[in-house]
Coordinates of C-alpha atoms in Angstrom, one line a residue:
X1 CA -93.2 -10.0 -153.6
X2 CA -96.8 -11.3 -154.9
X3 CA -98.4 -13.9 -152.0
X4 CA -96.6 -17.3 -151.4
X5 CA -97.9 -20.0 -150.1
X6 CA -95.7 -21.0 -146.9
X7 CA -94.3 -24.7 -148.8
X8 CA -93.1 -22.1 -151.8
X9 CA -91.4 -19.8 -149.4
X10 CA -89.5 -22.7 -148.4
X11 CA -88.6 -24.6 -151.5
X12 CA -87.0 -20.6 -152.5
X13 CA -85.4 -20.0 -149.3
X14 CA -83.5 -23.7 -150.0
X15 CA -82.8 -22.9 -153.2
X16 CA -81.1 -19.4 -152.7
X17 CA -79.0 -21.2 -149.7
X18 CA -77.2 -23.4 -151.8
X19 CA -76.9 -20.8 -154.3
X20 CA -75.5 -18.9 -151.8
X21 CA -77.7 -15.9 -152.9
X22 CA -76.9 -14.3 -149.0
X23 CA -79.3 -11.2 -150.3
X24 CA -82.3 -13.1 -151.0
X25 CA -81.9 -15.1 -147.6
X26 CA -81.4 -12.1 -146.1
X27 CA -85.3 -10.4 -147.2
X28 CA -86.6 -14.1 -146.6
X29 CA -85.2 -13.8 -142.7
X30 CA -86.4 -9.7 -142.3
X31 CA -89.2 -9.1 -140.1
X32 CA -89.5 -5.8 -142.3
X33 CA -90.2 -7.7 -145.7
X34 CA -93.3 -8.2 -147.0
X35 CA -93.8 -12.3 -146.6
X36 CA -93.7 -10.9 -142.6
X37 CA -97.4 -9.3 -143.1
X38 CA -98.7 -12.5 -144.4
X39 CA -100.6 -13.9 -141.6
X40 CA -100.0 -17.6 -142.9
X41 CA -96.5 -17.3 -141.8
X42 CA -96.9 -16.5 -138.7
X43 CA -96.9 -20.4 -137.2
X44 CA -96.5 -21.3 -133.3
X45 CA -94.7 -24.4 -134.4
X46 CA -93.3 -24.4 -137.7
X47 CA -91.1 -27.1 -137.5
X48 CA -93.0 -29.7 -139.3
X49 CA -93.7 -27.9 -142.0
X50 CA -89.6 -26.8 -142.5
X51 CA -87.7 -30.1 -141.8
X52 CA -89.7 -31.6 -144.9
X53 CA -88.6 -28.9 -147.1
X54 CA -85.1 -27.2 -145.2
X55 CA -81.9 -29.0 -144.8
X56 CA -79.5 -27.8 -141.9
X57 CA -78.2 -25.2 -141.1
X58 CA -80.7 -23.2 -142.6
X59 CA -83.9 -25.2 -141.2
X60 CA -83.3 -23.7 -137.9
X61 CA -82.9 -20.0 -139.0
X62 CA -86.1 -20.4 -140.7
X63 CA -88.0 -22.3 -137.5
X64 CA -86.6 -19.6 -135.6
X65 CA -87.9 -16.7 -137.9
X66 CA -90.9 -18.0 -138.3
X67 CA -91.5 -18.8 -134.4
X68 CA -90.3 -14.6 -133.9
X69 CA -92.5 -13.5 -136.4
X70 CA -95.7 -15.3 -134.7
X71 CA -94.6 -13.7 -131.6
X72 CA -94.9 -10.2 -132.8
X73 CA -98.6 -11.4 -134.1
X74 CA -99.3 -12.0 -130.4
X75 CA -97.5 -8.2 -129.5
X76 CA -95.0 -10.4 -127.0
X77 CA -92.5 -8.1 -128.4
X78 CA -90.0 -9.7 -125.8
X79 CA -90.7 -13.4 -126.7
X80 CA -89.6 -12.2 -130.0
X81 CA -86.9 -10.4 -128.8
X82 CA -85.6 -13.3 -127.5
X83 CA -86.4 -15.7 -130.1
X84 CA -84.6 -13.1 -132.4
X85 CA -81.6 -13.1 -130.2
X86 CA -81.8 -17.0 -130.5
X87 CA -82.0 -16.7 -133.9
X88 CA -79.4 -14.1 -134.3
X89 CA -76.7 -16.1 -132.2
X90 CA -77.2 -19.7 -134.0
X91 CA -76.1 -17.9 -137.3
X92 CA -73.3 -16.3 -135.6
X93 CA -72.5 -19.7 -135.0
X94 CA -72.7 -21.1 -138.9
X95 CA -71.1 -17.7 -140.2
X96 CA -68.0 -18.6 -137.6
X97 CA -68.2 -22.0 -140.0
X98 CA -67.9 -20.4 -143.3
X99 CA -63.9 -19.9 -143.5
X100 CA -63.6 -18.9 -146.8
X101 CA -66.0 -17.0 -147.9
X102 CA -68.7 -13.7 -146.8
X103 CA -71.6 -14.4 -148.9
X104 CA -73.6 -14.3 -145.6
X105 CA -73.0 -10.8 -144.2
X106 CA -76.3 -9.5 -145.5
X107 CA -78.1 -12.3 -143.3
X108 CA -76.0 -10.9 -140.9
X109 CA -77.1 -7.3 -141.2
X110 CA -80.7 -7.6 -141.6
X111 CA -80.6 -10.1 -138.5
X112 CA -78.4 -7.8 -136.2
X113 CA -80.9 -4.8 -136.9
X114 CA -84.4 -6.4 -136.0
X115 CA -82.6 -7.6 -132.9
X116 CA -81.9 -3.9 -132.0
X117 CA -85.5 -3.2 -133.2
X118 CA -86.6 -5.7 -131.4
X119 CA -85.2 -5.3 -128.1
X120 CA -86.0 -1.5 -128.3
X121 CA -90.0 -2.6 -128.4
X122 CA -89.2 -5.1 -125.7
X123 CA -87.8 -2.5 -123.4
X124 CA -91.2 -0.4 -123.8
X125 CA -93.3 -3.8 -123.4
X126 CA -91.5 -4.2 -119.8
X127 CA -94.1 -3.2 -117.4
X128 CA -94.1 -5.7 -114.5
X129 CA -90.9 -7.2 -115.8
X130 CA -88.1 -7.2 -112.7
X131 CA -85.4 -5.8 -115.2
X132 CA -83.9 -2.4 -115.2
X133 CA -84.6 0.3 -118.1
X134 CA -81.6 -0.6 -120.8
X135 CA -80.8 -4.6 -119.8
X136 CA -82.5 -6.0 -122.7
X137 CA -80.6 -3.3 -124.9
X138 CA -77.2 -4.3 -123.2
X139 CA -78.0 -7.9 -124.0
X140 CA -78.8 -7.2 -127.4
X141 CA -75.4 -5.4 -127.8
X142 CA -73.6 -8.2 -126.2
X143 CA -75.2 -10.4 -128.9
X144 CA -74.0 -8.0 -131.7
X145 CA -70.7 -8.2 -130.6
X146 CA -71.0 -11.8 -130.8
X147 CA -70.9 -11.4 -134.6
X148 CA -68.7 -8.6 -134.4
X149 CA -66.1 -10.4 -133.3
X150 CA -66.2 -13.5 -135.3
X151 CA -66.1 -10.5 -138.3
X152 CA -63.0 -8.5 -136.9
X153 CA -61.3 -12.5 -136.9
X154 CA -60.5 -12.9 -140.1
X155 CA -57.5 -12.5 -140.9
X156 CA -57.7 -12.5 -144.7
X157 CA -57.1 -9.7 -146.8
X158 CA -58.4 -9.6 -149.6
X159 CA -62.3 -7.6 -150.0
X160 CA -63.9 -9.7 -151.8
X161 CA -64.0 -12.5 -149.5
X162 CA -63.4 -11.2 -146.0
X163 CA -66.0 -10.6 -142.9
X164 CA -64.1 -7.6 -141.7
X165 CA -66.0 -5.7 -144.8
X166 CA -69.0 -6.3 -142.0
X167 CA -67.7 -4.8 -139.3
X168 CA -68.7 -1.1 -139.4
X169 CA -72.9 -1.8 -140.3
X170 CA -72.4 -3.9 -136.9
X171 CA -70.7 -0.9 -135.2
X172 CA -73.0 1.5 -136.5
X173 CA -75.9 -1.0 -134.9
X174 CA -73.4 -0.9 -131.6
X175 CA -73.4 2.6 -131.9
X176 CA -77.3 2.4 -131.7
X177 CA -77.3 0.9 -128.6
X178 CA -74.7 2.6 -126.2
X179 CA -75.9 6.2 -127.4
X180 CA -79.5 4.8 -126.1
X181 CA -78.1 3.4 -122.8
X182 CA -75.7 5.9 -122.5
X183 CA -72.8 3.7 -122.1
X184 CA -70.5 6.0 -124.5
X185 CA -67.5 4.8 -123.2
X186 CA -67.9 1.2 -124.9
X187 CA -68.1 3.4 -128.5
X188 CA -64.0 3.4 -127.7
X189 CA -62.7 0.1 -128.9
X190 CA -64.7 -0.2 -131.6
X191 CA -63.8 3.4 -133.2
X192 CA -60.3 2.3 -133.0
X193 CA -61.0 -0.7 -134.8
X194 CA -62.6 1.0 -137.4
X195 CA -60.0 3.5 -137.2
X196 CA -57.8 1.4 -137.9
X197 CA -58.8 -1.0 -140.6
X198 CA -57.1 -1.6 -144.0
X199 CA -61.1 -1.4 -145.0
X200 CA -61.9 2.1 -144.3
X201 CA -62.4 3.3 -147.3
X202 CA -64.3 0.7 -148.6
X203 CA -67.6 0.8 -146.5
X204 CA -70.6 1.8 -148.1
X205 CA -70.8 5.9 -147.8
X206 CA -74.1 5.5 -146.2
X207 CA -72.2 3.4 -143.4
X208 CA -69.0 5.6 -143.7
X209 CA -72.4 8.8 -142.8
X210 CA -73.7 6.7 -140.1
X211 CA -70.3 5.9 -138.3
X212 CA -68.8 9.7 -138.5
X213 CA -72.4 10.9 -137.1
X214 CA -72.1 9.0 -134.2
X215 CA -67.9 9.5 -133.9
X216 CA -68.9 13.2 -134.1
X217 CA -71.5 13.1 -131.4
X218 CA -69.4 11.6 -129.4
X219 CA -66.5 13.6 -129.7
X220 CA -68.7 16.8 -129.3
X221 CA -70.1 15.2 -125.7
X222 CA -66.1 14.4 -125.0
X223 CA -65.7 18.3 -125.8
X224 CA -62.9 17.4 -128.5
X225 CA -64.9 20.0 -131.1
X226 CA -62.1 19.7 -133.6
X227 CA -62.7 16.5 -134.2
X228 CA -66.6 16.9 -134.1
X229 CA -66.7 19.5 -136.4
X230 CA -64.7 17.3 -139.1
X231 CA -66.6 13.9 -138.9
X232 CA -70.4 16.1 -138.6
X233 CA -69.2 17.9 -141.5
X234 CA -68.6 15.1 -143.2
X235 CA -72.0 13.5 -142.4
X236 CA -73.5 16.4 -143.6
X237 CA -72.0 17.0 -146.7
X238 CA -72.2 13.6 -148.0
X239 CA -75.8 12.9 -146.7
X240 CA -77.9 13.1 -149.9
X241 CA -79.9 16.2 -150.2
X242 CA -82.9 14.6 -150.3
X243 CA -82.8 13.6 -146.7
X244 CA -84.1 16.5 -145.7
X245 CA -84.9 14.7 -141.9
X246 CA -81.1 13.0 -141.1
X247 CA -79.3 16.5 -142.4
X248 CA -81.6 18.2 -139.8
X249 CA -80.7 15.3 -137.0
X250 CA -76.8 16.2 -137.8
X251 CA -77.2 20.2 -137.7
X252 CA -78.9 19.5 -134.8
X253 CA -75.3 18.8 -133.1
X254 CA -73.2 20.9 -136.1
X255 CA -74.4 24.0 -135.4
X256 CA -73.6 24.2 -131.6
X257 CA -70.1 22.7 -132.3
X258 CA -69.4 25.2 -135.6
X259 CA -70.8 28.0 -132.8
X260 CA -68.0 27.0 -129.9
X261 CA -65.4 27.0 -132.6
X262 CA -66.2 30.2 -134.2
X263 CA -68.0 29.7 -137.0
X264 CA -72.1 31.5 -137.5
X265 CA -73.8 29.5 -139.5
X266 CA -76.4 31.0 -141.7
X267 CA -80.5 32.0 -141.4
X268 CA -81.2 30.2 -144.5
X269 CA -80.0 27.1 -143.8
X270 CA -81.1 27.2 -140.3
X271 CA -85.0 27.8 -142.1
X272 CA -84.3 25.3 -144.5
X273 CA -84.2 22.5 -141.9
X274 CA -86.7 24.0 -139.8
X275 CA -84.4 24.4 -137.0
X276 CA -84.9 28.3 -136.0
X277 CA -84.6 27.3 -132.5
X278 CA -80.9 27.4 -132.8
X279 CA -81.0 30.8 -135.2
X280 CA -82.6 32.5 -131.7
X281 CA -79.3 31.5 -130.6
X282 CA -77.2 32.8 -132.5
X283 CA -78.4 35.9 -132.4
X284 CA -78.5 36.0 -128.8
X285 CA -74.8 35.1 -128.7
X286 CA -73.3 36.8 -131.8
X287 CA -75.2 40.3 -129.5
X288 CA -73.7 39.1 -126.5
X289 CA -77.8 39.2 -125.3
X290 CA -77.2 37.2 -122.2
X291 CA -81.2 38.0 -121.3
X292 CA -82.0 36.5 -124.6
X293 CA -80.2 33.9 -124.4
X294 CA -81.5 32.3 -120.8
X295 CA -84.9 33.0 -122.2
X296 CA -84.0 31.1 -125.6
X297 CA -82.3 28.5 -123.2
X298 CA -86.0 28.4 -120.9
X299 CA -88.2 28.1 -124.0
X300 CA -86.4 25.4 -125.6
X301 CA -85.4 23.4 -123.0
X302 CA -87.6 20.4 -123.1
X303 CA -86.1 20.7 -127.4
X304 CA -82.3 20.9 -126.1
X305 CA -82.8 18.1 -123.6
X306 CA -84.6 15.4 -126.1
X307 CA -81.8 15.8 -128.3
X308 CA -79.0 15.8 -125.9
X309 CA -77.6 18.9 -126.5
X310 CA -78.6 21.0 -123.4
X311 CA -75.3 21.2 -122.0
X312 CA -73.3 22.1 -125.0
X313 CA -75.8 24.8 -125.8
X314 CA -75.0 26.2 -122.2
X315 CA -71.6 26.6 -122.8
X316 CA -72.5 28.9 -125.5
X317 CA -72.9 31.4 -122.6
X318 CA -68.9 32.0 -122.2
X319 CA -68.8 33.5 -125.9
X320 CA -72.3 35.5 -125.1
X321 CA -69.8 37.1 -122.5
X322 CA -67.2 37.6 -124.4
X323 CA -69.3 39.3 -127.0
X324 CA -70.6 41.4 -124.8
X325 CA -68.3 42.7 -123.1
X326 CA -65.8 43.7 -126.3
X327 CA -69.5 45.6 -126.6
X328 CA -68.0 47.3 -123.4
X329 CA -64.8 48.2 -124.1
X330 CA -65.6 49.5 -127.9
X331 CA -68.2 51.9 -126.2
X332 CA -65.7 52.8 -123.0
X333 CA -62.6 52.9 -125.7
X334 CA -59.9 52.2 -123.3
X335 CA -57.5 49.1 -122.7
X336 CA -58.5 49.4 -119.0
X337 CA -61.8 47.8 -117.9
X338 CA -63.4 48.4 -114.9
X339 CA -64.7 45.6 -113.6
X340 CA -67.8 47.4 -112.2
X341 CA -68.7 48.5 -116.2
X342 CA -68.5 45.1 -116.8
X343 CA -70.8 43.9 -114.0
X344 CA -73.5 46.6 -114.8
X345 CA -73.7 45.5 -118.4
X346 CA -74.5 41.8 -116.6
X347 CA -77.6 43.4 -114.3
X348 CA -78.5 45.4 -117.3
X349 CA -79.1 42.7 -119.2
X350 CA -80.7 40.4 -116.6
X351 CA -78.0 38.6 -114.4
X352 CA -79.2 40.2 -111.1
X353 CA -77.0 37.7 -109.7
X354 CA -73.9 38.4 -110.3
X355 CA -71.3 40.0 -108.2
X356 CA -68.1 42.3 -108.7
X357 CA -66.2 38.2 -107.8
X358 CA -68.7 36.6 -109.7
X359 CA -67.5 38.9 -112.7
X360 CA -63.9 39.0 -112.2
X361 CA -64.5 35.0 -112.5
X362 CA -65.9 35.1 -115.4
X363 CA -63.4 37.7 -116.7
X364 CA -60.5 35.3 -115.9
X365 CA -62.2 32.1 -117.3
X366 CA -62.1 34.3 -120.7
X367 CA -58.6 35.0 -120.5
X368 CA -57.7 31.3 -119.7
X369 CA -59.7 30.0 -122.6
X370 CA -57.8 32.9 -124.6
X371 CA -60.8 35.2 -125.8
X372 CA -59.4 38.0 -124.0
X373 CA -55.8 38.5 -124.3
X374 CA -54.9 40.5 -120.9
X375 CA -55.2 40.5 -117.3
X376 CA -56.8 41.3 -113.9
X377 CA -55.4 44.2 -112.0
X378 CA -57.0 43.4 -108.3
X379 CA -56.0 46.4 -106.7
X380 CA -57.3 48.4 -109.3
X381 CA -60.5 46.3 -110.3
X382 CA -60.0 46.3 -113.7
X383 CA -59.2 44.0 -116.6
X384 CA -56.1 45.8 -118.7
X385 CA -56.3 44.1 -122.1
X386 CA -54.2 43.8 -124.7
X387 CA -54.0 47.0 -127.2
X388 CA -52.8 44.4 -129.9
X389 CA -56.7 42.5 -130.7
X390 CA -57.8 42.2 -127.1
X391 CA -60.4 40.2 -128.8
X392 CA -59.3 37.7 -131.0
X393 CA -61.6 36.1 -133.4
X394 CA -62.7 32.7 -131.9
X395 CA -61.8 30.7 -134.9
X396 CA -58.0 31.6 -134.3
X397 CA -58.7 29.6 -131.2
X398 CA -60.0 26.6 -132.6

């Protein structure tokens, strides 16, 4: 876009809203288009200037735009914030209005994610404010399902003229927010919505990318790996190659899951995203190198922790045992285990901790989860396993 003068701006935002050009509305309302820059648009008190050009409904969008973006030229991020939220609410308002027709919904998209935007700076800019860490994100999300709603609605069916095609960019946006507040458990009700419309397979793929990342995360955190593993896949198959930076975001929670379910993945691809962290890993698991592995587990910690996969990782450890000690009963060659061999191989490789209970525990939580097929002989202190594949391959599990 070349420089405009504010009165031309105007006269084309008027123009497109009859036309019902929702697109070019939709750059003309962005804080992340280029008129935004412009420091002529950014006016305290626009609304002189717009009633003599704008007719209503859209007069007010634009006072409001205009008003947010001189807020951000002042860095009151949460004067914007809620000037955006303002903003974002009166066209939830005119798009409840327009019965027949959808020609709005990128207006809606492009307002729905500067609010979240918005309301992400406004949580950092809170210093002195009396309001707990995530409130203005939970508001924000309150004010997306505004919109929501009025999209899930109608009732009509046919694509071309229905809001419902809007509702998973507002989901994704949804998604956005809970995973940042941790409030997972509101991501229910609106995966089943999605789940369940006759639009499914009409979102754009990028959306249809977006949504299965965030349904896979969550699943993974809910421990359903299955289910996980299929919508991360997904994401990462049909995330363009080119994207080097999201495929590495979705390994990032892959590879953990593939792992508990059996599957290694490979060094190359592991290098290819710059993600070795996790090939340390696997080695230390696939060796059954418990020392290695609570080292790898030290190192990376503060890594593991910013990207919420700490506790998954941990439970990596189970299979690290389980490797280990079919390690044991190859080298002993003999269907009964004594618990004792099994505890030495522990201390030997660095779990000074652990006790003769401790490893019968751990023993028996193998055989529950089914990667050991046998069982504990007390009196004896030994694990009798199965002479028909004591150890069965963990993707038989899965």
């Amino acid at each position: 876009m070349t420089f405009m003068s504010v009165a031309h701006y105007l006269q084309l935002v008027e123009r497109y809203w009859r036309s019902q050009d929702g697109a070019k509305i939709a750059n003309f309302l962005s804080l992340r288009h280029e008129h935004a820059a412009y420091g002529n648009y950014h006016v305290e008190s626009p609304e002189g200037i717009v009633e003599r050009f704008l007719t209503a409904p859209i007069d007010e969008l634009v006072i409001l735009h205009l008003k947010c973006l001189y807020a951000i030229s002042q860095n009151d991020y949460l004067g914007a914030y809620n000037i955006q939220s303002t903003l974002t609410q009166t066209f939830t308002k005119i798009l409840q209005s327009q019965k027949e027709e959808n020609w709005s919904l990128p207006i809606m998209y492009v307002l729905c994610l500067d609010l979240r935007l918005l309301a992400q700076l406004a949580e950092n800019q809170r210093v002195g404010v009396n309001e707990k860490p995530g409130e203005i994100l939970e508001k924000a999300a309150e004010c997306l399902m505004g919109c929501f709603r009025v999209c899930a609605a109608d009732n009509r069916s046919a694509e071309e003229d229905t809001k419902r095609i809007g509702m998973l960019a507002l989901v994704n946006q949804l998604f956005k927010v809970y995973f940042r507040i941790n409030k997972l458990h509101l991501c229910k009700p609106l995966i089943r919505a999605i789940e369940s419309s006759p639009f499914k397979e009409s979102f754009s793929l990028s959306q249809q990318i977006t949504y299965r990342y965030f349904v896979g995360r969550k699943a993974m955190f809910d421990s359903d790996y299955k289910v996980a593993d299929e919508y991360l896949t997904y994401a990462f198959e049909n995330c363009h190659k080119l994207s080097k930076k999201n495929k590495t975001l979705i390994l990032i929670y892959l590879v953990p899951v593939k792992m508990l379910l059996g599957y290694i993945p490979s060094k190359e691809v592991l290098q290819k995203y710059d993600i070795v962290q996790l090939w340390d890993l696997v080695q230390a698991v696939c060796q059954g190198n418990l020392k290695a592995f609570d080292e790898i587990m030290e190192k990376h910690e503060t890594f593991f922790i910013k990207c919420g996969i700490y506790l998954i990782v941990d439970k990596l450890k189970i299979i690290a045992y389980r490797n280990l000690f079919k390690k044991v009963y190859l080298i002993l060659n003999t269907h009964q285990i004594p618990i004792e061999a099994l505890q030495t191989a522990l201390v030997y490789l660095g779990q000074n901790d652990v006790d003769l209970d401790e490893t019968e525990c751990i023993v028996a939580n193998l055989i529950y989860e089914g990667k050991i097929k046998g069982y504990i002989s007390h009196q004896h202190r030994k694990v009798v396993v199965s002479k028909q594949n004591p150890f069965p391959p963990l993707t038989s599990l899965s």
